[in-house]
Amino acid sequence: MRFVSFEQDGKARLGVREGEHVRILGDETLESLLERGADLAAYAKSPSAGEKVSAQQLKFLPPLQRPPKIICVGLNFADHTTESNYAQPDYPTLFFRVHTSLIEQPMIRPRVTDSEGLDFEGEIAVVLGKGGRHIAKENALSHVLGYSLFNDGSVREYQFKTPQWTVGKNFDGTGAFGPDLVTADELPPGAKGLLLETRLNGEVVQSANTDSMVFDVATLISVISEAITLEPGDVIVSGTPSGIGWARNPKVFMRAGDVCEVTVEKIGTLRNVIADEAAN
């Protein structure tokens, strides 16, 4: 099943993608449904569901607009760790995003004077349907609702102003997320064995298999839950492979009018036009 969030008549609505159409489920968000423990499969088949609209007519939103937590994983592909001039950590490198950074379309290049641009990082987002603490690795995948796509837009100069990466990873409108949340039953366990590619203006700039993750999805859930209580609706952004613009010579950044696409087989494509932040 493919859940999507979209805007209609000025309101956020939830639906299920069915081919070229979206069947509208209602106004309740995925966050709310998960918080109250709703059976999503049953909800999607409820009598109130049924009206279909063309997917091409919709303005999509991130699948979740205010997830309880957005936990990002850095340096989770060894080739990306190498290009970033780090030693490979033996523990997941974790940082947080805030919900105000999330966007589906477009990605916003921030209006700051001491930054050349906005860098791309194609990733898979893991959405939890069930929370917990001290989750055993062998049970971790049962906590996954599904998977989506993420472009972890990074303002590199701000990312490296301090040892903590937080600011450069949290400019408003830089975290592209969506459009589909594909339930786990439609994908291989842990989203393993899938090709992940990022294209900038049609050119492949990142390409890797999810089997190359240093820490797989089950490990990430288990390790994070040793310290942090995970909640339904939490999002884990699982890491990017090599090919980032910052590591290239010359560096490559996204500019206004560029098109960046993140594609993962069986999940789909997240396509974003880049726009400059508007002046106040």
PDB file of C-alpha atoms in Angstrom:
ATOM      1  CA  MET A   1       0.000   0.000   0.000  1.00  0.00           C
ATOM      2  CA  ARG A   2       1.207   3.506  -0.845  1.00  0.00           C
ATOM      3  CA  PHE A   3       0.069   6.282   1.471  1.00  0.00           C
ATOM      4  CA  VAL A   4       0.386   9.893   0.310  1.00  0.00           C
ATOM      5  CA  SER A   5      -0.370  13.239   1.907  1.00  0.00           C
ATOM      6  CA  PHE A   6      -1.502  16.117  -0.263  1.00  0.00           C
ATOM      7  CA  GLU A   7      -3.123  19.528  -0.157  1.00  0.00           C
ATOM      8  CA  GLN A   8      -6.704  19.966  -1.344  1.00  0.00           C
ATOM      9  CA  ASP A   9      -8.856  23.054  -0.858  1.00  0.00           C
ATOM     10  CA  GLY A  10      -6.255  24.469   1.509  1.00  0.00           C
ATOM     11  CA  LYS A  11      -6.275  21.402   3.766  1.00  0.00           C
ATOM     12  CA  ALA A  12      -3.856  18.503   4.232  1.00  0.00           C
ATOM     13  CA  ARG A  13      -5.499  15.215   3.316  1.00  0.00           C
ATOM     14  CA  LEU A  14      -4.446  11.574   3.326  1.00  0.00           C
ATOM     15  CA  GLY A  15      -4.864   9.104   0.494  1.00  0.00           C
ATOM     16  CA  VAL A  16      -3.709   5.861  -1.047  1.00  0.00           C
ATOM     17  CA  ARG A  17      -2.061   5.884  -4.447  1.00  0.00           C
ATOM     18  CA  GLU A  18      -3.652   3.441  -6.888  1.00  0.00           C
ATOM     19  CA  GLY A  19      -1.896   3.655 -10.244  1.00  0.00           C
ATOM     20  CA  GLU A  20      -2.424   7.101 -11.752  1.00  0.00           C
ATOM     21  CA  HIS A  21      -5.017   8.034  -9.140  1.00  0.00           C
ATOM     22  CA  VAL A  22      -5.198   8.699  -5.407  1.00  0.00           C
ATOM     23  CA  ARG A  23      -8.117   7.428  -3.365  1.00  0.00           C
ATOM     24  CA  ILE A  24      -8.917   9.987  -0.668  1.00  0.00           C
ATOM     25  CA  LEU A  25      -9.103   8.646   2.878  1.00  0.00           C
ATOM     26  CA  GLY A  26      -9.852  11.823   4.798  1.00  0.00           C
ATOM     27  CA  ASP A  27      -8.379  14.680   6.808  1.00  0.00           C
ATOM     28  CA  GLU A  28      -6.729  12.698   9.605  1.00  0.00           C
ATOM     29  CA  THR A  29      -2.931  12.639   9.317  1.00  0.00           C
ATOM     30  CA  LEU A  30      -0.717   9.596   9.420  1.00  0.00           C
ATOM     31  CA  GLU A  31       0.798  10.985  12.624  1.00  0.00           C
ATOM     32  CA  SER A  32      -2.613  11.045  14.299  1.00  0.00           C
ATOM     33  CA  LEU A  33      -3.555   7.592  13.057  1.00  0.00           C
ATOM     34  CA  LEU A  34      -0.290   6.110  14.297  1.00  0.00           C
ATOM     35  CA  GLU A  35      -0.529   7.884  17.650  1.00  0.00           C
ATOM     36  CA  ARG A  36      -3.930   6.353  18.346  1.00  0.00           C
ATOM     37  CA  GLY A  37      -2.841   2.924  17.120  1.00  0.00           C
ATOM     38  CA  ALA A  38      -5.226   2.735  14.174  1.00  0.00           C
ATOM     39  CA  ASP A  39      -5.174  -0.284  11.885  1.00  0.00           C
ATOM     40  CA  LEU A  40      -4.037   1.479   8.717  1.00  0.00           C
ATOM     41  CA  ALA A  41      -5.004  -1.355   6.390  1.00  0.00           C
ATOM     42  CA  ALA A  42      -8.542  -1.344   7.788  1.00  0.00           C
ATOM     43  CA  TYR A  43      -8.682   2.461   7.741  1.00  0.00           C
ATOM     44  CA  ALA A  44      -7.725   2.468   4.063  1.00  0.00           C
ATOM     45  CA  LYS A  45     -10.734   0.236   3.352  1.00  0.00           C
ATOM     46  CA  SER A  46     -13.200   2.182   5.483  1.00  0.00           C
ATOM     47  CA  PRO A  47     -16.615   3.104   3.994  1.00  0.00           C
ATOM     48  CA  SER A  48     -15.705   6.800   4.032  1.00  0.00           C
ATOM     49  CA  ALA A  49     -12.819   6.160   1.635  1.00  0.00           C
ATOM     50  CA  GLY A  50     -13.505   6.031  -2.037  1.00  0.00           C
ATOM     51  CA  GLU A  51     -13.340   9.292  -4.014  1.00  0.00           C
ATOM     52  CA  LYS A  52     -10.528   9.146  -6.531  1.00  0.00           C
ATOM     53  CA  VAL A  53      -8.577  12.057  -7.994  1.00  0.00           C
ATOM     54  CA  SER A  54      -5.850  12.185 -10.594  1.00  0.00           C
ATOM     55  CA  ALA A  55      -2.408  12.095  -8.989  1.00  0.00           C
ATOM     56  CA  GLN A  56      -1.173  14.600 -11.570  1.00  0.00           C
ATOM     57  CA  GLN A  57      -3.556  17.239 -10.223  1.00  0.00           C
ATOM     58  CA  LEU A  58      -2.327  17.026  -6.634  1.00  0.00           C
ATOM     59  CA  LYS A  59       0.154  19.090  -4.660  1.00  0.00           C
ATOM     60  CA  PHE A  60       1.885  16.442  -2.562  1.00  0.00           C
ATOM     61  CA  LEU A  61       3.119  17.020   0.971  1.00  0.00           C
ATOM     62  CA  PRO A  62       5.626  14.989   3.003  1.00  0.00           C
ATOM     63  CA  PRO A  63       3.923  11.739   4.109  1.00  0.00           C
ATOM     64  CA  LEU A  64       4.233  13.014   7.682  1.00  0.00           C
ATOM     65  CA  GLN A  65       4.470  16.765   8.238  1.00  0.00           C
ATOM     66  CA  ARG A  66       5.195  16.707  11.990  1.00  0.00           C
ATOM     67  CA  PRO A  67       6.769  13.365  12.871  1.00  0.00           C
ATOM     68  CA  PRO A  68       7.607  12.963  16.579  1.00  0.00           C
ATOM     69  CA  LYS A  69      11.311  12.631  15.721  1.00  0.00           C
ATOM     70  CA  ILE A  70      13.447  12.748  12.592  1.00  0.00           C
ATOM     71  CA  ILE A  71      16.665  10.866  13.305  1.00  0.00           C
ATOM     72  CA  CYS A  72      19.277  11.028  10.558  1.00  0.00           C
ATOM     73  CA  VAL A  73      22.233   8.689  10.091  1.00  0.00           C
ATOM     74  CA  GLY A  74      25.529  10.014   8.770  1.00  0.00           C
ATOM     75  CA  LEU A  75      28.439   8.051   7.306  1.00  0.00           C
ATOM     76  CA  ASN A  76      26.378   4.893   6.720  1.00  0.00           C
ATOM     77  CA  PHE A  77      27.966   4.015   3.370  1.00  0.00           C
ATOM     78  CA  ALA A  78      31.718   3.359   3.530  1.00  0.00           C
ATOM     79  CA  ASP A  79      32.399   5.064   0.184  1.00  0.00           C
ATOM     80  CA  HIS A  80      30.696   8.242   1.416  1.00  0.00           C
ATOM     81  CA  THR A  81      32.711   8.099   4.650  1.00  0.00           C
ATOM     82  CA  THR A  82      35.907   7.907   2.570  1.00  0.00           C
ATOM     83  CA  GLU A  83      34.979  10.832   0.303  1.00  0.00           C
ATOM     84  CA  SER A  84      34.145  12.867   3.424  1.00  0.00           C
ATOM     85  CA  ASN A  85      37.644  12.244   4.872  1.00  0.00           C
ATOM     86  CA  TYR A  86      36.417  10.490   8.000  1.00  0.00           C
ATOM     87  CA  ALA A  87      37.453   7.190   9.526  1.00  0.00           C
ATOM     88  CA  GLN A  88      34.534   4.776   9.416  1.00  0.00           C
ATOM     89  CA  PRO A  89      32.805   4.891  12.833  1.00  0.00           C
ATOM     90  CA  ASP A  90      31.897   1.613  14.505  1.00  0.00           C
ATOM     91  CA  TYR A  91      28.738   3.198  15.953  1.00  0.00           C
ATOM     92  CA  PRO A  92      26.001   4.994  13.971  1.00  0.00           C
ATOM     93  CA  THR A  93      26.576   8.730  13.526  1.00  0.00           C
ATOM     94  CA  LEU A  94      23.251  10.255  14.529  1.00  0.00           C
ATOM     95  CA  PHE A  95      21.855  13.759  14.227  1.00  0.00           C
ATOM     96  CA  PHE A  96      18.358  15.233  14.229  1.00  0.00           C
ATOM     97  CA  ARG A  97      16.243  17.179  11.776  1.00  0.00           C
ATOM     98  CA  VAL A  98      13.330  19.400  12.747  1.00  0.00           C
ATOM     99  CA  HIS A  99       9.933  19.224  11.072  1.00  0.00           C
ATOM    100  CA  THR A 100      10.166  22.808   9.752  1.00  0.00           C
ATOM    101  CA  SER A 101      12.957  21.641   7.442  1.00  0.00           C
ATOM    102  CA  LEU A 102      10.649  19.167   5.682  1.00  0.00           C
ATOM    103  CA  ILE A 103       9.330  19.827   2.183  1.00  0.00           C
ATOM    104  CA  GLU A 104       7.988  17.812  -0.722  1.00  0.00           C
ATOM    105  CA  GLN A 105       8.255  20.466  -3.456  1.00  0.00           C
ATOM    106  CA  PRO A 106      10.293  22.582  -4.141  1.00  0.00           C
ATOM    107  CA  MET A 107      13.593  22.370  -2.256  1.00  0.00           C
ATOM    108  CA  ILE A 108      14.664  25.793  -1.037  1.00  0.00           C
ATOM    109  CA  ARG A 109      18.178  27.128  -1.540  1.00  0.00           C
ATOM    110  CA  PRO A 110      18.633  29.388   1.499  1.00  0.00           C
ATOM    111  CA  ARG A 111      19.333  33.077   1.238  1.00  0.00           C
ATOM    112  CA  VAL A 112      22.614  33.296   3.162  1.00  0.00           C
ATOM    113  CA  THR A 113      25.641  35.260   2.006  1.00  0.00           C
ATOM    114  CA  ASP A 114      28.419  32.885   3.049  1.00  0.00           C
ATOM    115  CA  SER A 115      27.231  29.717   1.336  1.00  0.00           C
ATOM    116  CA  GLU A 116      27.791  28.667  -2.262  1.00  0.00           C
ATOM    117  CA  GLY A 117      24.796  26.431  -2.464  1.00  0.00           C
ATOM    118  CA  LEU A 118      22.778  23.446  -1.436  1.00  0.00           C
ATOM    119  CA  ASP A 119      24.109  19.892  -1.674  1.00  0.00           C
ATOM    120  CA  PHE A 120      22.144  16.697  -2.399  1.00  0.00           C
ATOM    121  CA  GLU A 121      22.009  13.456  -0.402  1.00  0.00           C
ATOM    122  CA  GLY A 122      19.651  10.763  -1.659  1.00  0.00           C
ATOM    123  CA  GLU A 123      18.450   8.447   1.107  1.00  0.00           C
ATOM    124  CA  ILE A 124      15.765   6.019   2.239  1.00  0.00           C
ATOM    125  CA  ALA A 125      13.508   7.150   5.094  1.00  0.00           C
ATOM    126  CA  VAL A 126      12.261   4.479   7.494  1.00  0.00           C
ATOM    127  CA  VAL A 127       8.895   5.255   9.122  1.00  0.00           C
ATOM    128  CA  LEU A 128       8.048   3.450  12.338  1.00  0.00           C
ATOM    129  CA  GLY A 129       4.578   2.116  12.968  1.00  0.00           C
ATOM    130  CA  LYS A 130       5.393   0.893  16.451  1.00  0.00           C
ATOM    131  CA  GLY A 131       7.676   2.371  19.095  1.00  0.00           C
ATOM    132  CA  GLY A 132       9.618   0.997  22.021  1.00  0.00           C
ATOM    133  CA  ARG A 133      12.827   0.983  24.009  1.00  0.00           C
ATOM    134  CA  HIS A 134      15.571  -1.672  23.992  1.00  0.00           C
ATOM    135  CA  ILE A 135      14.197  -3.209  20.821  1.00  0.00           C
ATOM    136  CA  ALA A 136      15.979  -6.452  19.946  1.00  0.00           C
ATOM    137  CA  LYS A 137      17.553  -6.500  16.500  1.00  0.00           C
ATOM    138  CA  GLU A 138      15.700  -9.688  15.583  1.00  0.00           C
ATOM    139  CA  ASN A 139      12.366  -7.949  16.294  1.00  0.00           C
ATOM    140  CA  ALA A 140      13.250  -4.501  14.955  1.00  0.00           C
ATOM    141  CA  LEU A 141      11.733  -4.805  11.472  1.00  0.00           C
ATOM    142  CA  SER A 142       8.324  -5.577  12.971  1.00  0.00           C
ATOM    143  CA  HIS A 143       8.341  -1.945  14.173  1.00  0.00           C
ATOM    144  CA  VAL A 144       8.578  -0.568  10.618  1.00  0.00           C
ATOM    145  CA  LEU A 145       5.438   0.757   8.966  1.00  0.00           C
ATOM    146  CA  GLY A 146       7.112   1.478   5.660  1.00  0.00           C
ATOM    147  CA  TYR A 147       9.699   3.329   3.641  1.00  0.00           C
ATOM    148  CA  SER A 148       9.875   6.590   1.750  1.00  0.00           C
ATOM    149  CA  LEU A 149      12.455   8.736  -0.038  1.00  0.00           C
ATOM    150  CA  PHE A 150      14.492  11.607   1.343  1.00  0.00           C
ATOM    151  CA  ASN A 151      16.863  14.207  -0.044  1.00  0.00           C
ATOM    152  CA  ASP A 152      18.888  15.400   2.929  1.00  0.00           C
ATOM    153  CA  GLY A 153      19.640  18.839   1.493  1.00  0.00           C
ATOM    154  CA  SER A 154      22.775  20.153   3.176  1.00  0.00           C
ATOM    155  CA  VAL A 155      24.133  23.681   3.400  1.00  0.00           C
ATOM    156  CA  ARG A 156      27.732  22.533   3.714  1.00  0.00           C
ATOM    157  CA  GLU A 157      29.428  25.715   4.916  1.00  0.00           C
ATOM    158  CA  TYR A 158      26.969  25.859   7.814  1.00  0.00           C
ATOM    159  CA  GLN A 159      27.231  22.124   8.433  1.00  0.00           C
ATOM    160  CA  PHE A 160      30.965  22.491   9.066  1.00  0.00           C
ATOM    161  CA  LYS A 161      30.924  25.745  11.033  1.00  0.00           C
ATOM    162  CA  THR A 162      30.976  23.605  14.193  1.00  0.00           C
ATOM    163  CA  PRO A 163      31.714  19.944  15.021  1.00  0.00           C
ATOM    164  CA  GLN A 164      27.930  19.428  15.283  1.00  0.00           C
ATOM    165  CA  TRP A 165      26.157  19.292  11.885  1.00  0.00           C
ATOM    166  CA  THR A 166      22.763  20.503  13.101  1.00  0.00           C
ATOM    167  CA  VAL A 167      22.440  23.952  11.511  1.00  0.00           C
ATOM    168  CA  GLY A 168      23.585  22.948   8.023  1.00  0.00           C
ATOM    169  CA  LYS A 169      21.081  20.089   8.054  1.00  0.00           C
ATOM    170  CA  ASN A 170      18.059  22.072   9.216  1.00  0.00           C
ATOM    171  CA  PHE A 171      17.496  25.114   7.028  1.00  0.00           C
ATOM    172  CA  ASP A 172      13.786  25.457   6.301  1.00  0.00           C
ATOM    173  CA  GLY A 173      12.661  23.645   3.163  1.00  0.00           C
ATOM    174  CA  THR A 174      15.838  21.609   2.635  1.00  0.00           C
ATOM    175  CA  GLY A 175      14.601  18.168   3.725  1.00  0.00           C
ATOM    176  CA  ALA A 176      12.691  16.764   0.756  1.00  0.00           C
ATOM    177  CA  PHE A 177      10.533  13.832   1.882  1.00  0.00           C
ATOM    178  CA  GLY A 178       8.086  11.645  -0.027  1.00  0.00           C
ATOM    179  CA  PRO A 179       5.913  11.533  -1.921  1.00  0.00           C
ATOM    180  CA  ASP A 180       4.889   7.906  -1.225  1.00  0.00           C
ATOM    181  CA  LEU A 181       5.135   5.947   1.998  1.00  0.00           C
ATOM    182  CA  VAL A 182       5.341   2.333   0.803  1.00  0.00           C
ATOM    183  CA  THR A 183       4.319  -0.197   3.438  1.00  0.00           C
ATOM    184  CA  ALA A 184       6.970  -2.692   4.466  1.00  0.00           C
ATOM    185  CA  ASP A 185       5.062  -5.697   3.106  1.00  0.00           C
ATOM    186  CA  GLU A 186       5.672  -4.434  -0.459  1.00  0.00           C
ATOM    187  CA  LEU A 187       9.468  -4.381  -0.084  1.00  0.00           C
ATOM    188  CA  PRO A 188      12.267  -6.779   0.849  1.00  0.00           C
ATOM    189  CA  PRO A 189      12.852  -6.997   4.619  1.00  0.00           C
ATOM    190  CA  GLY A 190      14.787  -3.944   5.758  1.00  0.00           C
ATOM    191  CA  ALA A 191      14.581  -2.538   2.202  1.00  0.00           C
ATOM    192  CA  LYS A 192      17.668  -4.585   1.395  1.00  0.00           C
ATOM    193  CA  GLY A 193      19.013  -5.176  -2.091  1.00  0.00           C
ATOM    194  CA  LEU A 194      17.504  -2.049  -3.653  1.00  0.00           C
ATOM    195  CA  LEU A 195      19.230   0.325  -6.074  1.00  0.00           C
ATOM    196  CA  LEU A 196      19.369   3.918  -4.838  1.00  0.00           C
ATOM    197  CA  GLU A 197      20.220   6.652  -7.345  1.00  0.00           C
ATOM    198  CA  THR A 198      20.313  10.439  -7.264  1.00  0.00           C
ATOM    199  CA  ARG A 199      20.163  12.428 -10.509  1.00  0.00           C
ATOM    200  CA  LEU A 200      20.904  16.127 -10.910  1.00  0.00           C
ATOM    201  CA  ASN A 201      19.468  17.570 -14.115  1.00  0.00           C
ATOM    202  CA  GLY A 202      19.259  14.048 -15.523  1.00  0.00           C
ATOM    203  CA  GLU A 203      22.854  13.039 -14.683  1.00  0.00           C
ATOM    204  CA  VAL A 204      23.400  10.206 -12.199  1.00  0.00           C
ATOM    205  CA  VAL A 205      25.454  11.626  -9.330  1.00  0.00           C
ATOM    206  CA  GLN A 206      24.906   8.905  -6.712  1.00  0.00           C
ATOM    207  CA  SER A 207      24.354   5.179  -7.230  1.00  0.00           C
ATOM    208  CA  ALA A 208      24.523   2.372  -4.662  1.00  0.00           C
ATOM    209  CA  ASN A 209      22.753  -0.710  -3.392  1.00  0.00           C
ATOM    210  CA  THR A 210      21.140  -0.618   0.032  1.00  0.00           C
ATOM    211  CA  ASP A 211      23.055  -3.816   0.838  1.00  0.00           C
ATOM    212  CA  SER A 212      26.099  -1.524   1.184  1.00  0.00           C
ATOM    213  CA  MET A 213      24.779   0.210   4.300  1.00  0.00           C
ATOM    214  CA  VAL A 214      27.259  -0.147   7.155  1.00  0.00           C
ATOM    215  CA  PHE A 215      24.386  -0.385   9.650  1.00  0.00           C
ATOM    216  CA  ASP A 216      21.229  -1.958   8.264  1.00  0.00           C
ATOM    217  CA  VAL A 217      17.726  -0.864   9.223  1.00  0.00           C
ATOM    218  CA  ALA A 218      17.258  -3.457  11.955  1.00  0.00           C
ATOM    219  CA  THR A 219      20.585  -2.509  13.542  1.00  0.00           C
ATOM    220  CA  LEU A 220      19.747   1.196  13.446  1.00  0.00           C
ATOM    221  CA  ILE A 221      16.399   0.694  15.180  1.00  0.00           C
ATOM    222  CA  SER A 222      17.902  -1.539  17.833  1.00  0.00           C
ATOM    223  CA  VAL A 223      20.911   0.693  18.548  1.00  0.00           C
ATOM    224  CA  ILE A 224      18.910   3.939  18.633  1.00  0.00           C
ATOM    225  CA  SER A 225      16.369   2.390  20.987  1.00  0.00           C
ATOM    226  CA  GLU A 226      19.113   1.570  23.498  1.00  0.00           C
ATOM    227  CA  ALA A 227      19.176   5.289  24.315  1.00  0.00           C
ATOM    228  CA  ILE A 228      15.987   6.830  22.936  1.00  0.00           C
ATOM    229  CA  THR A 229      12.386   5.729  23.261  1.00  0.00           C
ATOM    230  CA  LEU A 230      11.109   5.386  19.707  1.00  0.00           C
ATOM    231  CA  GLU A 231       7.527   6.336  18.915  1.00  0.00           C
ATOM    232  CA  PRO A 232       5.011   5.525  16.168  1.00  0.00           C
ATOM    233  CA  GLY A 233       5.618   7.975  13.336  1.00  0.00           C
ATOM    234  CA  ASP A 234       9.313   8.487  14.052  1.00  0.00           C
ATOM    235  CA  VAL A 235      11.401   8.771  10.882  1.00  0.00           C
ATOM    236  CA  ILE A 236      14.918   7.373  10.532  1.00  0.00           C
ATOM    237  CA  VAL A 237      16.775   8.794   7.516  1.00  0.00           C
ATOM    238  CA  SER A 238      19.198   5.967   6.867  1.00  0.00           C
ATOM    239  CA  GLY A 239      22.238   7.509   5.151  1.00  0.00           C
ATOM    240  CA  THR A 240      23.590   8.506   1.736  1.00  0.00           C
ATOM    241  CA  PRO A 241      26.185   6.900  -0.573  1.00  0.00           C
ATOM    242  CA  SER A 242      29.157   8.610  -2.203  1.00  0.00           C
ATOM    243  CA  GLY A 243      28.893  11.201  -4.943  1.00  0.00           C
ATOM    244  CA  ILE A 244      27.891  14.293  -2.955  1.00  0.00           C
ATOM    245  CA  GLY A 245      28.631  17.638  -4.570  1.00  0.00           C
ATOM    246  CA  TRP A 246      30.887  18.841  -1.739  1.00  0.00           C
ATOM    247  CA  ALA A 247      33.358  15.986  -2.378  1.00  0.00           C
ATOM    248  CA  ARG A 248      33.686  16.691  -6.109  1.00  0.00           C
ATOM    249  CA  ASN A 249      36.395  18.748  -7.785  1.00  0.00           C
ATOM    250  CA  PRO A 250      35.101  21.222  -8.701  1.00  0.00           C
ATOM    251  CA  LYS A 251      32.282  21.165  -6.168  1.00  0.00           C
ATOM    252  CA  VAL A 252      28.746  20.751  -7.518  1.00  0.00           C
ATOM    253  CA  PHE A 253      25.792  22.399  -5.809  1.00  0.00           C
ATOM    254  CA  MET A 254      22.105  22.677  -6.590  1.00  0.00           C
ATOM    255  CA  ARG A 255      20.983  26.021  -8.006  1.00  0.00           C
ATOM    256  CA  ALA A 256      17.618  27.601  -8.655  1.00  0.00           C
ATOM    257  CA  GLY A 257      15.936  25.859 -11.588  1.00  0.00           C
ATOM    258  CA  ASP A 258      17.872  22.614 -11.167  1.00  0.00           C
ATOM    259  CA  VAL A 259      15.959  19.349 -10.881  1.00  0.00           C
ATOM    260  CA  CYS A 260      17.119  16.741  -8.384  1.00  0.00           C
ATOM    261  CA  GLU A 261      15.614  13.245  -8.334  1.00  0.00           C
ATOM    262  CA  VAL A 262      16.092  10.476  -5.795  1.00  0.00           C
ATOM    263  CA  THR A 263      14.982   7.056  -7.039  1.00  0.00           C
ATOM    264  CA  VAL A 264      14.886   3.740  -5.213  1.00  0.00           C
ATOM    265  CA  GLU A 265      13.574   0.690  -7.005  1.00  0.00           C
ATOM    266  CA  LYS A 266      10.182  -0.520  -5.746  1.00  0.00           C
ATOM    267  CA  ILE A 267       9.664   2.769  -3.845  1.00  0.00           C
ATOM    268  CA  GLY A 268       9.612   5.327  -6.651  1.00  0.00           C
ATOM    269  CA  THR A 269      11.061   8.763  -7.355  1.00  0.00           C
ATOM    270  CA  LEU A 270      11.213  11.956  -5.324  1.00  0.00           C
ATOM    271  CA  ARG A 271      11.576  14.817  -7.803  1.00  0.00           C
ATOM    272  CA  ASN A 272      12.371  18.334  -6.677  1.00  0.00           C
ATOM    273  CA  VAL A 273      12.854  21.583  -8.501  1.00  0.00           C
ATOM    274  CA  ILE A 274      15.269  23.881  -6.658  1.00  0.00           C
ATOM    275  CA  ALA A 275      14.105  27.420  -5.836  1.00  0.00           C
ATOM    276  CA  ASP A 276      15.889  30.328  -4.171  1.00  0.00           C
ATOM    277  CA  GLU A 277      14.486  31.471  -0.844  1.00  0.00           C
ATOM    278  CA  ALA A 278      12.278  34.481  -1.337  1.00  0.00           C
ATOM    279  CA  ALA A 279      13.327  37.821   0.074  1.00  0.00           C
ATOM    280  CA  ASN A 280      11.317  39.090   3.040  1.00  0.00           C
TER     281      ASN A 280
END
